[in-house]
Amino acid sequence: MATENRELASVDQAAIDRTVESLKSRNVDTVVAENGDEARQILIGMIPDGAEVFKSTSETLDTIGYSDYIRETDRYRNLYTEISAEPDRDRQRELRRLASVAEYYIGSVHAIAETGEVIVASGSGSQLGAYVYGAKYVIWVSGVQKICPSLDEALARVKGFAVDRHHEWAESQGRPAAPLGKLTIFENEQNTDRIKMVLIKESLGW
């Protein structure tokens, strides 16, 4: 794997296959999509009509068109839209906290080790409660460039690349770059079928 440019790091099929096998051994059911369009269709097919859904902020989901899809469809109860429409900031914060127990919680991750560990970094930690335990079902969507040969290299990717990219993004939005608040390593999921991963054979997100 190339390490000089972590945004465009190339991953061969053997590494993808090893990662899928390792993720499945840790109860993260994983499917591989050839591109963003296929990933969007897979994701749409994973969530039934009428489901309660919260979509976390994700450049990957924006890029594949899923953020636009979920904003425009009436198939689901979209908790993100409900929270965003709440004018009272304290009430909005409470609703966001309650969203951590959504039926379906969709987001991304920052690094994946070929050995199956998954790493998520966060400033506030708002998505971590849902990922770790709260949500009934969790779906992660990630470009394969986030795959790293080992846990140590996955941690290095997060601290040496993903956090910096997030700072750049925040500053481009006129926000101050907040320090890394929480760093979570997912070793294993006890509940079979609770967490799914859609890996995309493209360089997407940070």
Short mmCIF file of N, CA and C in Angstrom, two decimals, residues 56 105 110 119-129 131 158 162-163 166-167 178-184:
data_model
loop_
_atom_site.label_atom_id
_atom_site.label_comp_id
_atom_site.label_asym_id
_atom_site.label_seq_id
_atom_site.Cartn_x
_atom_site.Cartn_y
_atom_site.Cartn_z
N SER A 56 -25.22 10.22 9.85
CA SER A 56 -24.18 11.07 10.40
C SER A 56 -23.51 11.88 9.30
N TYR A 105 -28.42 3.69 12.06
CA TYR A 105 -27.49 4.81 12.16
C TYR A 105 -26.42 4.61 11.09
N HIS A 110 -12.71 6.05 9.99
CA HIS A 110 -11.50 6.75 9.57
C HIS A 110 -10.35 5.83 9.18
N ILE A 119 -11.39 1.94 13.23
CA ILE A 119 -11.10 3.10 14.07
C ILE A 119 -11.97 4.28 13.66
N VAL A 120 -12.55 4.93 14.66
CA VAL A 120 -13.33 6.15 14.44
C VAL A 120 -12.80 7.23 15.37
N ALA A 121 -12.48 8.39 14.80
CA ALA A 121 -12.05 9.55 15.58
C ALA A 121 -13.18 10.56 15.59
N SER A 122 -13.29 11.31 16.70
CA SER A 122 -14.37 12.29 16.80
C SER A 122 -13.97 13.40 17.74
N GLY A 123 -14.45 14.59 17.45
CA GLY A 123 -14.24 15.70 18.36
C GLY A 123 -15.19 15.62 19.54
N SER A 124 -16.50 15.60 19.26
CA SER A 124 -17.52 15.57 20.31
C SER A 124 -17.86 14.16 20.76
N GLY A 125 -17.67 13.17 19.87
CA GLY A 125 -18.07 11.80 20.18
C GLY A 125 -19.54 11.54 19.93
N SER A 126 -20.22 12.46 19.21
CA SER A 126 -21.68 12.36 19.07
C SER A 126 -22.13 11.07 18.38
N GLN A 127 -21.31 10.53 17.48
CA GLN A 127 -21.71 9.31 16.77
C GLN A 127 -21.28 8.03 17.49
N LEU A 128 -20.40 8.16 18.48
CA LEU A 128 -19.79 6.96 19.05
C LEU A 128 -20.76 6.14 19.90
N GLY A 129 -21.66 6.81 20.63
CA GLY A 129 -22.62 6.06 21.42
C GLY A 129 -23.49 5.16 20.56
N TYR A 131 -22.67 4.02 17.49
CA TYR A 131 -21.82 2.99 16.91
C TYR A 131 -21.53 1.86 17.90
N VAL A 158 -5.14 7.70 11.09
CA VAL A 158 -6.10 8.58 11.74
C VAL A 158 -5.42 9.83 12.28
N ALA A 162 -6.27 11.76 8.83
CA ALA A 162 -7.71 12.03 8.91
C ALA A 162 -8.02 13.23 9.80
N VAL A 163 -7.35 13.34 10.93
CA VAL A 163 -7.60 14.47 11.83
C VAL A 163 -7.19 15.78 11.17
N HIS A 166 -9.77 16.77 8.67
CA HIS A 166 -10.97 17.30 9.31
C HIS A 166 -10.74 18.75 9.73
N HIS A 167 -9.56 19.06 10.24
CA HIS A 167 -9.26 20.44 10.61
C HIS A 167 -9.37 21.36 9.40
N ALA A 178 -11.11 22.01 16.04
CA ALA A 178 -11.17 21.49 17.41
C ALA A 178 -10.21 20.31 17.56
N PRO A 179 -9.69 20.11 18.75
CA PRO A 179 -8.78 18.97 18.96
C PRO A 179 -9.53 17.65 18.90
N LEU A 180 -8.80 16.58 18.66
CA LEU A 180 -9.37 15.25 18.70
C LEU A 180 -9.89 14.97 20.10
N GLY A 181 -11.17 14.63 20.21
CA GLY A 181 -11.77 14.41 21.52
C GLY A 181 -11.81 12.95 21.93
N LYS A 182 -12.24 12.09 21.02
CA LYS A 182 -12.38 10.67 21.33
C LYS A 182 -11.83 9.83 20.18
N LEU A 183 -11.22 8.73 20.53
CA LEU A 183 -10.68 7.80 19.54
C LEU A 183 -11.11 6.40 19.95
N THR A 184 -11.89 5.76 19.09
CA THR A 184 -12.47 4.45 19.44
C THR A 184 -11.96 3.38 18.49
#
